[in-house]
Short mmCIF file of C-alpha atoms in Angstrom, two decimals:
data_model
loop_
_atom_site.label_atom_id
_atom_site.label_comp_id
_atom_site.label_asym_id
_atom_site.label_seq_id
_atom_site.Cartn_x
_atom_site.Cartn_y
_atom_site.Cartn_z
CA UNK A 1 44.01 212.96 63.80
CA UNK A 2 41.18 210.59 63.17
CA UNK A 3 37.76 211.91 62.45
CA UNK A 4 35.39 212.62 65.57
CA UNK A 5 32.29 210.24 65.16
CA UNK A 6 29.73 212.89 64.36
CA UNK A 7 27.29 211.96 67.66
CA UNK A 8 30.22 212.34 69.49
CA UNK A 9 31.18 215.46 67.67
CA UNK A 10 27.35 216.68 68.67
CA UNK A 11 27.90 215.64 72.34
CA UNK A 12 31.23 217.45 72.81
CA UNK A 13 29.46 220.57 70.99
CA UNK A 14 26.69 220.50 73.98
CA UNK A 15 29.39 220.37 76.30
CA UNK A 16 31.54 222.99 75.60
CA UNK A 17 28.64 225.38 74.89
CA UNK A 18 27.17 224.49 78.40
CA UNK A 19 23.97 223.36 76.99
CA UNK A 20 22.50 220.23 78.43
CA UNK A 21 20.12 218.23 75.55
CA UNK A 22 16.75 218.08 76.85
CA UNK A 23 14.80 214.90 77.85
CA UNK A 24 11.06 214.83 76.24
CA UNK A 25 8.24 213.78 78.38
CA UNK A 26 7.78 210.58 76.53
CA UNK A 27 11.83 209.41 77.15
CA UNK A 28 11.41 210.62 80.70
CA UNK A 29 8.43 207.81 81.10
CA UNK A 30 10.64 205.15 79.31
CA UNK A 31 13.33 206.10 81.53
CA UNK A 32 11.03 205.73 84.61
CA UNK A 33 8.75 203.05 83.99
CA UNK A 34 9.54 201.48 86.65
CA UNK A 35 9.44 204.53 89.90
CA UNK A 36 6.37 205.49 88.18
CA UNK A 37 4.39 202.30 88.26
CA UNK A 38 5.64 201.28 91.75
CA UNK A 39 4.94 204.65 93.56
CA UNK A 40 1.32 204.87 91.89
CA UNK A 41 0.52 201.32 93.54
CA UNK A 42 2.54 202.35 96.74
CA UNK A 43 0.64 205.59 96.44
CA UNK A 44 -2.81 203.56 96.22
CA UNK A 45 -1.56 200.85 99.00
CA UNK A 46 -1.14 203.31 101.33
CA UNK A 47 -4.22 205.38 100.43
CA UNK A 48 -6.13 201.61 101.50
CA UNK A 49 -4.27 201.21 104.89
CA UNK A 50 -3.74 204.74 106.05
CA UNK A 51 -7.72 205.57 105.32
CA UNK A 52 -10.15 202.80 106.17
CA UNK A 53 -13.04 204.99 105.52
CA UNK A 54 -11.45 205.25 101.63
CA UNK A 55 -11.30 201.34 101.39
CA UNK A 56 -14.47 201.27 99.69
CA UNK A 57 -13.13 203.12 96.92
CA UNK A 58 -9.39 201.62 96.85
CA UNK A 59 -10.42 198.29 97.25
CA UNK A 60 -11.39 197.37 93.60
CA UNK A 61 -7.65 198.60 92.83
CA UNK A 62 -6.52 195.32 94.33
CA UNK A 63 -9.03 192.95 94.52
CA UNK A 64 -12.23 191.51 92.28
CA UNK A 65 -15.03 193.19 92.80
CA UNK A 66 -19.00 192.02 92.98
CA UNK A 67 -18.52 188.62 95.05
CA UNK A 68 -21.75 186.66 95.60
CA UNK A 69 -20.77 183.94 98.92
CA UNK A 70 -24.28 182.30 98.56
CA UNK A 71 -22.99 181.04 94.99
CA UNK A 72 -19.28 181.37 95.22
CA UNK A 73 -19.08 183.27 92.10
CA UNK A 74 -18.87 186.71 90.30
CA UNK A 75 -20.33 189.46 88.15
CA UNK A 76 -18.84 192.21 85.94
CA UNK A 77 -19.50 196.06 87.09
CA UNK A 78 -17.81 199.22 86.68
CA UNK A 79 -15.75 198.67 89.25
CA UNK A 80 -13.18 196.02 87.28
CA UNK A 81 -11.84 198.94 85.47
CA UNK A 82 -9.90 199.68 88.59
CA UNK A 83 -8.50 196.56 88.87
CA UNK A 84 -7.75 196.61 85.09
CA UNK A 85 -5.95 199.84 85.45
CA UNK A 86 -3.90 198.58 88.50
CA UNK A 87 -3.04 195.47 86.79
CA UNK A 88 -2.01 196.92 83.76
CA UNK A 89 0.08 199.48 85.72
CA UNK A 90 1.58 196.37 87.42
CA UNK A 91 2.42 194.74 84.49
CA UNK A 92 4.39 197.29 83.75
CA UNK A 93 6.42 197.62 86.29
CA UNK A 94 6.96 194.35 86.63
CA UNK A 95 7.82 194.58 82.73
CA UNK A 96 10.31 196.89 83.29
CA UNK A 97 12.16 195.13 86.41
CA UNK A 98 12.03 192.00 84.47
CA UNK A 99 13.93 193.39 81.52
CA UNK A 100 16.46 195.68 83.42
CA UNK A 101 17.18 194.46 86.47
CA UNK A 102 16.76 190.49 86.06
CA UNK A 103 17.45 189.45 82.39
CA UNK A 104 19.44 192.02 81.34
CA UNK A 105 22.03 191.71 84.05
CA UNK A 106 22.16 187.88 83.69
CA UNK A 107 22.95 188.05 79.56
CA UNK A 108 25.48 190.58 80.40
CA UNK A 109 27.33 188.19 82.74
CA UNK A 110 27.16 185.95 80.51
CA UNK A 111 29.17 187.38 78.40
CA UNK A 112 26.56 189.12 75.70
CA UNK A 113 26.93 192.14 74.40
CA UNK A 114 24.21 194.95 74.98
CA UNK A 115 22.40 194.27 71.98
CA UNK A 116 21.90 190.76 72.42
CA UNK A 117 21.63 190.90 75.96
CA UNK A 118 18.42 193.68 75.49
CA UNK A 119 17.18 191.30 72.91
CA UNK A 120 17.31 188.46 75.13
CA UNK A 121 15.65 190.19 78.10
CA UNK A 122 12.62 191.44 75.90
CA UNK A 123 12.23 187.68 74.56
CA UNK A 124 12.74 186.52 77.93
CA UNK A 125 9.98 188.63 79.49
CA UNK A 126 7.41 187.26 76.49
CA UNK A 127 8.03 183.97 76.99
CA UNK A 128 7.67 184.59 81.17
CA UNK A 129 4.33 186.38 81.09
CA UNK A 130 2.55 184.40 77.62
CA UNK A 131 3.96 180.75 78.93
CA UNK A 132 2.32 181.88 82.65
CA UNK A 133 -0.63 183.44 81.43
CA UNK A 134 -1.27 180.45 78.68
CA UNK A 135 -0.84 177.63 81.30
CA UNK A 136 -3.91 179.40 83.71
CA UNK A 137 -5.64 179.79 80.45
CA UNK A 138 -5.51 175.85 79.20
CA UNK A 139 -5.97 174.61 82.94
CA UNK A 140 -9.56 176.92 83.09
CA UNK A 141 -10.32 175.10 79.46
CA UNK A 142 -9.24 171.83 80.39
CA UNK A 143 -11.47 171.67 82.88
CA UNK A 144 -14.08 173.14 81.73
CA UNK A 145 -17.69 171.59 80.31
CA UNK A 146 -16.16 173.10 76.89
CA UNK A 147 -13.26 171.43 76.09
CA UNK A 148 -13.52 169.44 73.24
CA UNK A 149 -17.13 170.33 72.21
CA UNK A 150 -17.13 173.82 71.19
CA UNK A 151 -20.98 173.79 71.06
CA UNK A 152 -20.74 173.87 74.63
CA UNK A 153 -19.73 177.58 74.85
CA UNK A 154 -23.19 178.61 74.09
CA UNK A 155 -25.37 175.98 75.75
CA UNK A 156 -25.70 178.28 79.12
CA UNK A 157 -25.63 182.20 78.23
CA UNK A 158 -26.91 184.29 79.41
CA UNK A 159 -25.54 182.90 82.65
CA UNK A 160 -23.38 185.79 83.72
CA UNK A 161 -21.64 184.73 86.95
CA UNK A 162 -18.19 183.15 86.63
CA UNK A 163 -15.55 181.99 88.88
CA UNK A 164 -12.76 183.95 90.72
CA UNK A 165 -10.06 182.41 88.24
CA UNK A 166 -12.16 183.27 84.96
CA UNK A 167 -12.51 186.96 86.30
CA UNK A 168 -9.24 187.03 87.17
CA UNK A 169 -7.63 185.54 83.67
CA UNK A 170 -9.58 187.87 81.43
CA UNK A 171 -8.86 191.02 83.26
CA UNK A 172 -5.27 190.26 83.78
CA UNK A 173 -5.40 189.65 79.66
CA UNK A 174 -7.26 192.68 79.20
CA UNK A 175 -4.68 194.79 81.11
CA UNK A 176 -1.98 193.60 79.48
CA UNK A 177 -3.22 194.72 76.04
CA UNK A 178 -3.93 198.04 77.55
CA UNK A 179 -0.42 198.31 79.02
CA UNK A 180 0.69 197.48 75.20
CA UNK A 181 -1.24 199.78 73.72
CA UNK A 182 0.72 201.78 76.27
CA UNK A 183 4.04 200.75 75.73
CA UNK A 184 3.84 201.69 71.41
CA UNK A 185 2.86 205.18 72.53
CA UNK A 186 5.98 205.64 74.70
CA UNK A 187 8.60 204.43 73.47
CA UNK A 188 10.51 204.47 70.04
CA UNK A 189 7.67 203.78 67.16
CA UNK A 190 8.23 201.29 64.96
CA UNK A 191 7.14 201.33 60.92
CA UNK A 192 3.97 198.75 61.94
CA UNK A 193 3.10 201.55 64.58
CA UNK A 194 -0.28 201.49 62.62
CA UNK A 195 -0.95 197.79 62.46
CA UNK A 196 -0.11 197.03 65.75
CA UNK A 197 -2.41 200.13 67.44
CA UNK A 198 -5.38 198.67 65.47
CA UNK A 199 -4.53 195.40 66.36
CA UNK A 200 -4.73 195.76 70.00
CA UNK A 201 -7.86 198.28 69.64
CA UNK A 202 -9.67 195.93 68.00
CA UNK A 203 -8.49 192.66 69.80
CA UNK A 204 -9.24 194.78 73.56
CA UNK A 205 -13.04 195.74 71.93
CA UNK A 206 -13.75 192.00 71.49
CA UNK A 207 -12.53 190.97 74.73
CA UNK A 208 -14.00 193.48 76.60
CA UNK A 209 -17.78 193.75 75.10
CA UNK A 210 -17.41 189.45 75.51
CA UNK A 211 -16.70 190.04 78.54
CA UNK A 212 -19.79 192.26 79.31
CA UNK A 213 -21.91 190.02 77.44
CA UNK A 214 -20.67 187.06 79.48
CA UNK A 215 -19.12 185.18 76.88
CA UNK A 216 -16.29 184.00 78.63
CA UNK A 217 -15.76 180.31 76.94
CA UNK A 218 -14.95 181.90 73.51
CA UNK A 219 -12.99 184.29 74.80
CA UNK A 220 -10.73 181.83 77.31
CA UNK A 221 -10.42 179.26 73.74
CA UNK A 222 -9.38 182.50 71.61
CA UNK A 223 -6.74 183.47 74.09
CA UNK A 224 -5.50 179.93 74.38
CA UNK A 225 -4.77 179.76 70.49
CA UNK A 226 -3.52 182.79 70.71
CA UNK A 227 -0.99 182.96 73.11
CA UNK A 228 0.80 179.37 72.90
CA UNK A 229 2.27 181.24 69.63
CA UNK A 230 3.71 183.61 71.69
CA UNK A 231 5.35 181.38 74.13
CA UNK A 232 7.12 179.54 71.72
CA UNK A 233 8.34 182.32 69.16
CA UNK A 234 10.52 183.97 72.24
CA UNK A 235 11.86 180.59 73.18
CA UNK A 236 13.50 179.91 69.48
CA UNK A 237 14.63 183.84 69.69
CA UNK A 238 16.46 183.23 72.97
CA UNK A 239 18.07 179.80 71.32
CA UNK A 240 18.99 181.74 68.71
CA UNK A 241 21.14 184.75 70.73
CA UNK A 242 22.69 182.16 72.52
CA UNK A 243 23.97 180.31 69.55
CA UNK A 244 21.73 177.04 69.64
CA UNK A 245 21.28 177.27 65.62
CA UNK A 246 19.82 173.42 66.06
CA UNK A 247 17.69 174.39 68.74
CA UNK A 248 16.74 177.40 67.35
CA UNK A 249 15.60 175.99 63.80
CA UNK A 250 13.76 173.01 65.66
CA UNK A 251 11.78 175.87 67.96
CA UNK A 252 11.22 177.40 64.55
CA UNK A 253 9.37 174.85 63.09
CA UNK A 254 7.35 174.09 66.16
CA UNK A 255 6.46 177.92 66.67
CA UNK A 256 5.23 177.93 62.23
CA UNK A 257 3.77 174.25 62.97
CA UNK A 258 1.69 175.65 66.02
CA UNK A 259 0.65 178.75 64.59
CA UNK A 260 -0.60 177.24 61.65
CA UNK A 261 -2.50 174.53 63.73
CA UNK A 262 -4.10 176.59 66.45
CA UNK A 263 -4.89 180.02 63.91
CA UNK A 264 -5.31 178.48 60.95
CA UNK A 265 -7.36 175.08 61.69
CA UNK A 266 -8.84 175.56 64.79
CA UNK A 267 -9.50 179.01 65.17
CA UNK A 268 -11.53 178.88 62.21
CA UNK A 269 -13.39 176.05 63.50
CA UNK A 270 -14.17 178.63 66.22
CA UNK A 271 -15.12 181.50 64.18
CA UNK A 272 -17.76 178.59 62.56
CA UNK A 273 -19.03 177.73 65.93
CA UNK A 274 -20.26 181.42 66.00
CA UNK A 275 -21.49 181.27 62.87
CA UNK A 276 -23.68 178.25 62.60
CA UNK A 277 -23.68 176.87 66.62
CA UNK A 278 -24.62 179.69 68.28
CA UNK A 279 -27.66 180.20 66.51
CA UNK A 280 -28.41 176.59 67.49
CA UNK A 281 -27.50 176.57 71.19
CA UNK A 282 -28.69 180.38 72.11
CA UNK A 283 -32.11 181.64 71.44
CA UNK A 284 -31.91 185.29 69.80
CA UNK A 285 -33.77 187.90 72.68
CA UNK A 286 -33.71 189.51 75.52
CA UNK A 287 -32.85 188.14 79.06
CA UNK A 288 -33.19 189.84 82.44
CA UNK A 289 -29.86 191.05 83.58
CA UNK A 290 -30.21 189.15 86.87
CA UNK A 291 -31.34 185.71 87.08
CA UNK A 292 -30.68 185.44 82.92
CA UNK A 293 -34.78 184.64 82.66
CA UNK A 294 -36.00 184.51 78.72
CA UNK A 295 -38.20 188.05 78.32
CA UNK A 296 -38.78 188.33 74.89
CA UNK A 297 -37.51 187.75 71.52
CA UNK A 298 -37.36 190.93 69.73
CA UNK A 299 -35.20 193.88 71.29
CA UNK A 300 -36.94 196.57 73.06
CA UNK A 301 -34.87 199.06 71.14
CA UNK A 302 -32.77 198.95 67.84
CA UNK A 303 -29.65 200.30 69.65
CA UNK A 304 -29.96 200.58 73.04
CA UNK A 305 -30.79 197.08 73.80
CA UNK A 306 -26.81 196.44 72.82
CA UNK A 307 -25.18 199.34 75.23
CA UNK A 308 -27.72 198.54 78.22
CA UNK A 309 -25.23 195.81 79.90
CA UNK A 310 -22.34 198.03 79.71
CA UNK A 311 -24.04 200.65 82.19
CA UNK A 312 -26.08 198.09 84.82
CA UNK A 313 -25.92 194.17 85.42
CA UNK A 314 -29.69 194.66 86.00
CA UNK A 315 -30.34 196.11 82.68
CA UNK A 316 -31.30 193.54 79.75
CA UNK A 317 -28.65 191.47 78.06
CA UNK A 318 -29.95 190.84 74.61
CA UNK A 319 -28.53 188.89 71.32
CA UNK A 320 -29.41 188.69 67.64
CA UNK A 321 -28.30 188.24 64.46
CA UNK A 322 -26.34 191.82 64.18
CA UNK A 323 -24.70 191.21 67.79
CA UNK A 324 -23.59 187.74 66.54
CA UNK A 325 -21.96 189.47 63.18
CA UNK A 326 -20.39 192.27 65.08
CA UNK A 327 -18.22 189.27 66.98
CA UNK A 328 -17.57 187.65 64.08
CA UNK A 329 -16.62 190.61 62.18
CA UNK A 330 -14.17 191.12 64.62
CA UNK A 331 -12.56 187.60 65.02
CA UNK A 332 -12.42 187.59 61.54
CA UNK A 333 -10.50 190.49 61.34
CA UNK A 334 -7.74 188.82 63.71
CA UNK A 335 -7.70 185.61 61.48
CA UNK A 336 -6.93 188.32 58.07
CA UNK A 337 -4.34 189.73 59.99
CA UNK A 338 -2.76 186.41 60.84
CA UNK A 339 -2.85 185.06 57.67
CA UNK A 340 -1.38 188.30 56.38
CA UNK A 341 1.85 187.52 58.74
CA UNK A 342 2.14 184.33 58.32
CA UNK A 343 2.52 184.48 54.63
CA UNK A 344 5.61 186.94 55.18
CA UNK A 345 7.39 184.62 57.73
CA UNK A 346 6.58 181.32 55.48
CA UNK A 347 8.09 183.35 52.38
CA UNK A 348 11.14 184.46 54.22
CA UNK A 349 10.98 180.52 55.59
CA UNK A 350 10.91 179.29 51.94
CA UNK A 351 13.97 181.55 50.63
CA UNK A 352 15.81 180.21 53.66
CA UNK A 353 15.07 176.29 52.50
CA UNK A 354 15.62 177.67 48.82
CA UNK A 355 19.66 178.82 50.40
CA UNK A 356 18.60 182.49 49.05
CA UNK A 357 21.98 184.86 50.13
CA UNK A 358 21.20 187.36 52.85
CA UNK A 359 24.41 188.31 54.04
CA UNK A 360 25.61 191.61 55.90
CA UNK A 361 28.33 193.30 54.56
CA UNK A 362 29.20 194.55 57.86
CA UNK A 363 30.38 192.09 60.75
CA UNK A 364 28.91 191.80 63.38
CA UNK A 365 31.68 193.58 65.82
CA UNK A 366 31.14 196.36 63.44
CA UNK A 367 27.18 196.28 63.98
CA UNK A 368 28.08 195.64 67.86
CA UNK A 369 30.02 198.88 68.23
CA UNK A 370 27.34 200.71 66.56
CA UNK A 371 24.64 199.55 69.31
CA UNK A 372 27.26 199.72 72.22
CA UNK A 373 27.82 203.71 71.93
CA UNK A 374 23.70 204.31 71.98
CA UNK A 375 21.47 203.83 74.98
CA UNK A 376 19.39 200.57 75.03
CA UNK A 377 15.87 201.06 75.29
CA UNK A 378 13.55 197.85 76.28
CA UNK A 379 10.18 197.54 74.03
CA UNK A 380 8.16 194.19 74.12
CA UNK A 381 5.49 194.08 71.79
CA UNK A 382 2.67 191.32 71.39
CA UNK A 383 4.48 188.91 69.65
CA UNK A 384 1.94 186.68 67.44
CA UNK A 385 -1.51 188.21 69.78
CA UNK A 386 0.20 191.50 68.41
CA UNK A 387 0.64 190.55 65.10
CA UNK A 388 3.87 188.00 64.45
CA UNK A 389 5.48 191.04 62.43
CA UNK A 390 9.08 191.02 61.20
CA UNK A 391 9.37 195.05 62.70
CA UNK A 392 8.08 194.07 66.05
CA UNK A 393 9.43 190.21 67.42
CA UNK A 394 12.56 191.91 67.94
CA UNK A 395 11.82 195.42 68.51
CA UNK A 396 15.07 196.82 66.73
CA UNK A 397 15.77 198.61 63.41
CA UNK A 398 16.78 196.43 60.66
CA UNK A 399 20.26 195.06 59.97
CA UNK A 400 21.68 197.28 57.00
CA UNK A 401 20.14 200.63 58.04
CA UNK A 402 22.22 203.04 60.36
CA UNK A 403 20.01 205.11 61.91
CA UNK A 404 21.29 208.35 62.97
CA UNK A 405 19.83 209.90 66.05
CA UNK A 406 20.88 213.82 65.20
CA UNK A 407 18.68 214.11 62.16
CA UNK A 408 16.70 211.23 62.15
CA UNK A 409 17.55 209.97 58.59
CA UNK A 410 19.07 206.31 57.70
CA UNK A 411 21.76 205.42 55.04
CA UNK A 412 21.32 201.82 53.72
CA UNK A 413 24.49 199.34 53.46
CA UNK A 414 23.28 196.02 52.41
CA UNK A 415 24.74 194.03 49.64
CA UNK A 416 23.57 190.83 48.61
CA UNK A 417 23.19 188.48 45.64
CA UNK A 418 20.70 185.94 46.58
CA UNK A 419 17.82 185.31 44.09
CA UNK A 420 14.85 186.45 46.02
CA UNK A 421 12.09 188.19 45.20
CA UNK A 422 12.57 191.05 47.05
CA UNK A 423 14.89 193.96 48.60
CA UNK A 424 17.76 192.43 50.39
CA UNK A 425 17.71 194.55 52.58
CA UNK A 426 14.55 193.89 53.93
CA UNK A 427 14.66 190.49 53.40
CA UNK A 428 17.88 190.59 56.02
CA UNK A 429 15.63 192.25 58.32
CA UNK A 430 12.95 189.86 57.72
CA UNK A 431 15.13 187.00 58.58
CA UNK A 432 17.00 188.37 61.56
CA UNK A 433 13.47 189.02 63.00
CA UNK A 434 12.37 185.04 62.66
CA UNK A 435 15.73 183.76 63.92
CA UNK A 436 16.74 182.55 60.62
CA UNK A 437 19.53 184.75 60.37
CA UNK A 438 23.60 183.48 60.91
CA UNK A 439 26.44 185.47 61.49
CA UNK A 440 28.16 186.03 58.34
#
């Protein structure tokens, strides 16, 4: 008699001891993403209608909060951390029905196999919410007294109000990196669990203090460099499952040619605007919270001058030179990071031009089967916001490691003999993760 697979052996040893494997709290959420995030809203929604004399309190769950009709316009206030928490619980619901019910469904009748067809639906929701999100943010910079002369971004601050759109674009942005930040918690970690965490603390603290400080220009350009990377990486992924290898190399080079142009040459152009235009364009001092009037130039206080707008709108919003290096220090942070990444995907780029060797030794039905007999589990990371990693575009272990759930330990069964300069192994990985990989 053939040999039992030894999950299945596992499986049948639960079973005929009458023991039933427990579910942890964190693969009960995964499992339920979707009935948790819908009855929370439904839970809210009904909170709003049932109880008028609650609406007060609900409201800023579902709408934006601090309208001004005599201007047309809005403020920040505590209250958009509701809407940011609502959102980002949307987001993942929607997420969730996206990937399982919509695009999953549709690769299976298709004809792909589990593996691809997950793959495909986590791509698929990337390019769905970045190419959305990206579009509202280029139409509010197109039209905006900024575009083209990034000078402009500073000529009016302190002027805090801002239109229902803006408000709307940077929360919804906001959320979504708190959902994220979410998401790596919950489900399977990956090895860049570290990277990407810091990435998205550090990328949510610079939104969200230029956001209190009512620098919304910078922070609608940054997000427009950011995320057109992230619409087209997911489009050459999909190409790629469904066999378009001429498509998919063509995407390629437009998703390395734009993310060299937008985060190499003109986000740095940006992170010089804050460096030697905003001093130019903004005098350093205090304004009243208010009407934005000039009250003096030195601080009142060292340190509290910087936390007074993120308790009260009326309290002094103030900027100097330490404010102006905090904001740089942290955009600059975002450019290492991107340079660190894109150096890994143009080397694995270069030992694909080069015809370096990074075949599987197993086939692919072999590496189908494997997937096929475990659960799929949906994770979307930031893509190139995130960090363009080779561990998190695809969300998956990499090719030549079979990971085994019972103990947690992996057995490596790559072979190779291309000249590269590193593991091939990982270099497989590396280029499965791009979409440079063929079947073998």
């Amino acid at each position: 008699m053939a040999d039992v697979h030894p999950e299945r052996k596992e499986r049948n040893a639960y079973l005929s001891s009458g023991r039933v494997k427990e579910t942890t709290f964190r693969e009960w959420v995964v499992a339920n993403q979707i009935g948790i995030s819908m009855t929370t809203l439904a839970m809210l929604l009904a909170l709003h209608n049932l109880y008028p004399s609650l609406r007060p309190y609900t409201a800023p769950f579902f709408q934006l909060s601090y309208y001004n009709e005599s201007t047309d316009s809005y403020v920040q206030g505590w209250d958009d951390i509701y809407f940011v928490f609502s959102a980002a619980v949307a987001l993942t619901g929607i997420r969730a029905i996206a990937i399982e019910w919509v695009m999953q469904p549709i690769a299976r009748a298709s004809g792909l196999k589990r593996k691809n067809a997950v793959r495909i639906a986590e791509q698929g929701w990337m390019a769905m919410y970045y190419g959305f999100i990206w579009v509202v943010g280029l139409y509010l910079w197109k039209t905006s007294y900024y575009w083209g002369d990034f000078a402009a971004m500073w000529s009016q601050w302190p002027a805090r109000p801002l239109s229902g759109m803006m408000k709307w674009y940077l929360l919804v942005e906001l959320a979504f990196l708190m959902q994220q930040i979410f998401v790596i918690h919950v489900e399977e970690r990956r090895k860049d669990h570290v990277q990407m965490l810091s990435h998205h603390i550090i990328t949510s603290a610079l939104l969200g203090s230029a956001y209190i400080y009512a620098m919304y220009n910078v922070s609608n350009v940054v997000l427009c460099l950011m995320d057109i990377v992230d619409v087209l990486l997911p489009t050459a992924k999909i190409l790629k499952y469904l066999k378009y290898e001429t498509a998919c190399n063509i995407g390629f080079g437009l998703f390395m040619s734009t993310w060299f142009l937008t985060r190499h040459l003109i986000y740095p152009v940006v992170c010089w605007s804050v460096y030697h235009q905003l001093p130019l364009n903004l005098t350093y001092g205090c304004y009243t919270g208010a009407t934005s009037e000039f009250i003096s130039a030195e601080p009142p206080n060292a340190f509290a001058y910087m936390l007074g707008p993120y308790f009260s709108l009326d309290n002094p919003i103030c900027f100097n030179p330490t404010l102006k290096w905090m904001f740089l220090g942290l955009l600059l942070i975002i450019e290492g990071l991107s340079i660190l990444w894109f150096s890994m995907i143009v080397r694995v780029a270069y030992g694909v031009v080069c015809g370096g060797n990074a075949e599987d030794s197993r086939s692919d039905e072999e590496d189908e089967a494997e997937v096929e007999d475990q659960p799929a589990h949906s994770s979307v990371h930031l893509a190139a916001k995130d960090g363009v990693t080779v561990e998190t575009i695809e969300g998956e272990a990499p090719p030549g490691l079979d990971r085994r759930r019972s103990n947690g330990t992996a057995s490596v069964r790559a072979r190779g003999r291309g000249r590269v300069p590193f593991d091939q192994s990982d270099r497989k990985a590396l280029l499965g993760r791009i979409g440079c990989e063929k079947p073998t």
